[in-house]
């Protein structure tokens, strides 16, 4: 039941408890108790909105792969965390140590962000992949 409940909430986190109960074939109080347990145990960490396409209109995105000096990892992560263009930062295995997801209002802002990343102490090398057209985007 928890997996079904989570599936419904992923589609629309604003679905009323009574509607969730109807879909699951259980009482509203059962759904409420399950939600409270899922929240308490950290399975549900929060509820959010999904912004529409109008919010992202004109945004340009890129994935930036960087190689870092191992002793500088913490300071690089801290510096990237302060950059408003950074949407996500992931450690990786392979030739590069980290993958950064960037979003900027336009190419000048993206270029500036790339320059700032390249200038960080401890960044040994980087490669940028500019996103063109989304063929699959499951963030929505």
mmCIF file of C-alpha atoms in Angstrom:
data_model
loop_
_atom_site.group_PDB
_atom_site.id
_atom_site.type_symbol
_atom_site.label_atom_id
_atom_site.label_comp_id
_atom_site.label_asym_id
_atom_site.label_seq_id
_atom_site.Cartn_x
_atom_site.Cartn_y
_atom_site.Cartn_z
ATOM 1 C CA UNK A 1 0.000 0.000 0.000
ATOM 2 C CA UNK A 2 2.858 2.396 0.782
ATOM 3 C CA UNK A 3 4.270 2.038 -2.738
ATOM 4 C CA UNK A 4 0.870 2.775 -4.279
ATOM 5 C CA UNK A 5 0.433 5.756 -1.967
ATOM 6 C CA UNK A 6 3.836 7.119 -2.964
ATOM 7 C CA UNK A 7 3.047 6.597 -6.653
ATOM 8 C CA UNK A 8 -0.168 8.632 -6.322
ATOM 9 C CA UNK A 9 1.612 11.383 -4.405
ATOM 10 C CA UNK A 10 4.398 11.594 -6.981
ATOM 11 C CA UNK A 11 1.769 12.313 -9.627
ATOM 12 C CA UNK A 12 -0.021 14.915 -7.483
ATOM 13 C CA UNK A 13 1.083 15.610 -3.900
ATOM 14 C CA UNK A 14 -2.041 17.737 -3.388
ATOM 15 C CA UNK A 15 -4.431 14.813 -3.781
ATOM 16 C CA UNK A 16 -6.814 14.918 -0.802
ATOM 17 C CA UNK A 17 -6.498 12.143 1.768
ATOM 18 C CA UNK A 18 -10.091 11.067 1.105
ATOM 19 C CA UNK A 19 -9.329 10.653 -2.612
ATOM 20 C CA UNK A 20 -6.195 8.636 -1.852
ATOM 21 C CA UNK A 21 -8.255 6.412 0.457
ATOM 22 C CA UNK A 22 -10.858 5.877 -2.277
ATOM 23 C CA UNK A 23 -8.204 4.922 -4.821
ATOM 24 C CA UNK A 24 -6.530 2.531 -2.385
ATOM 25 C CA UNK A 25 -9.774 1.046 -1.098
ATOM 26 C CA UNK A 26 -9.028 1.859 2.553
ATOM 27 C CA UNK A 27 -10.264 4.380 5.123
ATOM 28 C CA UNK A 28 -9.107 7.986 5.261
ATOM 29 C CA UNK A 29 -7.672 7.400 8.750
ATOM 30 C CA UNK A 30 -5.607 4.476 7.420
ATOM 31 C CA UNK A 31 -4.123 6.709 4.709
ATOM 32 C CA UNK A 32 -3.455 9.474 7.241
ATOM 33 C CA UNK A 33 -1.686 7.018 9.564
ATOM 34 C CA UNK A 34 0.443 5.671 6.684
ATOM 35 C CA UNK A 35 1.371 9.214 5.603
ATOM 36 C CA UNK A 36 2.371 10.137 9.150
ATOM 37 C CA UNK A 37 4.549 7.001 9.410
ATOM 38 C CA UNK A 38 6.161 7.652 6.014
ATOM 39 C CA UNK A 39 6.943 11.235 7.069
ATOM 40 C CA UNK A 40 8.223 10.210 10.522
ATOM 41 C CA UNK A 41 10.545 7.543 9.091
ATOM 42 C CA UNK A 42 11.910 9.862 6.401
ATOM 43 C CA UNK A 43 10.428 7.999 3.445
ATOM 44 C CA UNK A 44 8.549 11.208 2.655
ATOM 45 C CA UNK A 45 10.981 14.054 3.237
ATOM 46 C CA UNK A 46 8.651 16.829 2.120
ATOM 47 C CA UNK A 47 6.158 18.063 -0.417
ATOM 48 C CA UNK A 48 6.956 20.430 -3.249
ATOM 49 C CA UNK A 49 5.667 22.021 -6.419
ATOM 50 C CA UNK A 50 6.735 21.312 -9.972
ATOM 51 C CA UNK A 51 7.291 24.528 -11.857
ATOM 52 C CA UNK A 52 5.700 24.841 -15.276
ATOM 53 C CA UNK A 53 7.511 25.450 -18.526
ATOM 54 C CA UNK A 54 6.993 29.218 -18.195
ATOM 55 C CA UNK A 55 9.450 29.283 -15.276
ATOM 56 C CA UNK A 56 12.190 27.685 -17.364
ATOM 57 C CA UNK A 57 11.495 29.636 -20.557
ATOM 58 C CA UNK A 58 14.783 30.870 -21.929
ATOM 59 C CA UNK A 59 16.928 28.940 -19.438
ATOM 60 C CA UNK A 60 20.012 27.243 -20.780
ATOM 61 C CA UNK A 61 21.329 24.151 -19.031
ATOM 62 C CA UNK A 62 24.634 22.328 -19.067
ATOM 63 C CA UNK A 63 26.333 19.389 -17.455
ATOM 64 C CA UNK A 64 29.890 20.191 -16.427
ATOM 65 C CA UNK A 65 32.319 17.375 -15.686
ATOM 66 C CA UNK A 66 35.282 18.345 -13.522
ATOM 67 C CA UNK A 67 38.492 16.771 -12.312
ATOM 68 C CA UNK A 68 39.568 17.946 -8.875
ATOM 69 C CA UNK A 69 42.582 17.765 -6.593
ATOM 70 C CA UNK A 70 41.408 15.353 -3.869
ATOM 71 C CA UNK A 71 42.542 17.623 -1.016
ATOM 72 C CA UNK A 72 40.453 20.476 -2.449
ATOM 73 C CA UNK A 73 37.157 18.585 -2.733
ATOM 74 C CA UNK A 74 35.516 20.149 0.334
ATOM 75 C CA UNK A 75 36.342 23.733 -0.668
ATOM 76 C CA UNK A 76 35.205 23.112 -4.253
ATOM 77 C CA UNK A 77 31.878 21.664 -3.036
ATOM 78 C CA UNK A 78 31.413 24.692 -0.745
ATOM 79 C CA UNK A 79 32.174 27.151 -3.560
ATOM 80 C CA UNK A 80 29.823 25.387 -5.979
ATOM 81 C CA UNK A 81 27.108 25.375 -3.320
ATOM 82 C CA UNK A 82 27.240 29.177 -3.272
ATOM 83 C CA UNK A 83 26.725 29.495 -7.040
ATOM 84 C CA UNK A 84 23.063 30.161 -7.856
ATOM 85 C CA UNK A 85 23.474 28.519 -11.286
ATOM 86 C CA UNK A 86 24.283 25.129 -9.723
ATOM 87 C CA UNK A 87 21.151 22.955 -9.657
ATOM 88 C CA UNK A 88 22.902 19.756 -8.661
ATOM 89 C CA UNK A 89 26.333 18.362 -7.849
ATOM 90 C CA UNK A 90 27.204 14.676 -8.010
ATOM 91 C CA UNK A 91 30.358 12.675 -7.389
ATOM 92 C CA UNK A 92 31.218 10.321 -10.210
ATOM 93 C CA UNK A 93 33.437 7.356 -10.978
ATOM 94 C CA UNK A 94 35.699 7.433 -13.989
ATOM 95 C CA UNK A 95 37.797 10.095 -15.663
ATOM 96 C CA UNK A 96 35.943 12.945 -13.935
ATOM 97 C CA UNK A 97 35.373 13.357 -10.205
ATOM 98 C CA UNK A 98 32.164 15.404 -10.235
ATOM 99 C CA UNK A 99 29.231 16.263 -12.484
ATOM 100 C CA UNK A 100 27.572 19.644 -12.063
ATOM 101 C CA UNK A 101 24.111 20.497 -13.394
ATOM 102 C CA UNK A 102 23.939 24.200 -14.282
ATOM 103 C CA UNK A 103 21.057 26.441 -15.308
ATOM 104 C CA UNK A 104 21.448 30.047 -16.399
ATOM 105 C CA UNK A 105 19.235 32.761 -17.858
ATOM 106 C CA UNK A 106 21.292 32.897 -21.055
ATOM 107 C CA UNK A 107 24.620 32.117 -22.652
ATOM 108 C CA UNK A 108 26.492 35.079 -21.084
ATOM 109 C CA UNK A 109 25.451 33.938 -17.591
ATOM 110 C CA UNK A 110 26.332 30.325 -18.394
ATOM 111 C CA UNK A 111 29.718 31.408 -19.764
ATOM 112 C CA UNK A 112 30.389 33.390 -16.587
ATOM 113 C CA UNK A 113 29.479 30.407 -14.401
ATOM 114 C CA UNK A 114 31.795 28.150 -16.421
ATOM 115 C CA UNK A 115 34.633 30.668 -16.014
ATOM 116 C CA UNK A 116 34.082 30.811 -12.244
ATOM 117 C CA UNK A 117 34.138 27.018 -12.002
ATOM 118 C CA UNK A 118 37.343 26.794 -14.041
ATOM 119 C CA UNK A 119 39.020 29.373 -11.784
ATOM 120 C CA UNK A 120 38.329 27.466 -8.554
ATOM 121 C CA UNK A 121 41.474 26.329 -6.759
ATOM 122 C CA UNK A 122 41.785 22.586 -7.173
ATOM 123 C CA UNK A 123 39.867 22.224 -10.456
ATOM 124 C CA UNK A 124 42.350 20.405 -12.728
ATOM 125 C CA UNK A 125 40.163 20.065 -15.799
ATOM 126 C CA UNK A 126 36.611 20.298 -17.023
ATOM 127 C CA UNK A 127 34.346 19.476 -19.917
ATOM 128 C CA UNK A 128 31.009 21.171 -20.607
ATOM 129 C CA UNK A 129 28.003 19.588 -22.269
ATOM 130 C CA UNK A 130 25.359 22.135 -23.265
ATOM 131 C CA UNK A 131 21.813 20.739 -23.187
ATOM 132 C CA UNK A 132 19.918 21.345 -26.416
ATOM 133 C CA UNK A 133 16.529 19.594 -26.539
ATOM 134 C CA UNK A 134 15.054 17.469 -23.741
ATOM 135 C CA UNK A 135 13.875 14.164 -25.175
ATOM 136 C CA UNK A 136 12.996 12.758 -21.731
ATOM 137 C CA UNK A 137 12.722 14.897 -18.615
ATOM 138 C CA UNK A 138 11.391 13.156 -15.513
ATOM 139 C CA UNK A 139 11.910 16.157 -13.245
ATOM 140 C CA UNK A 140 8.268 17.012 -13.980
#
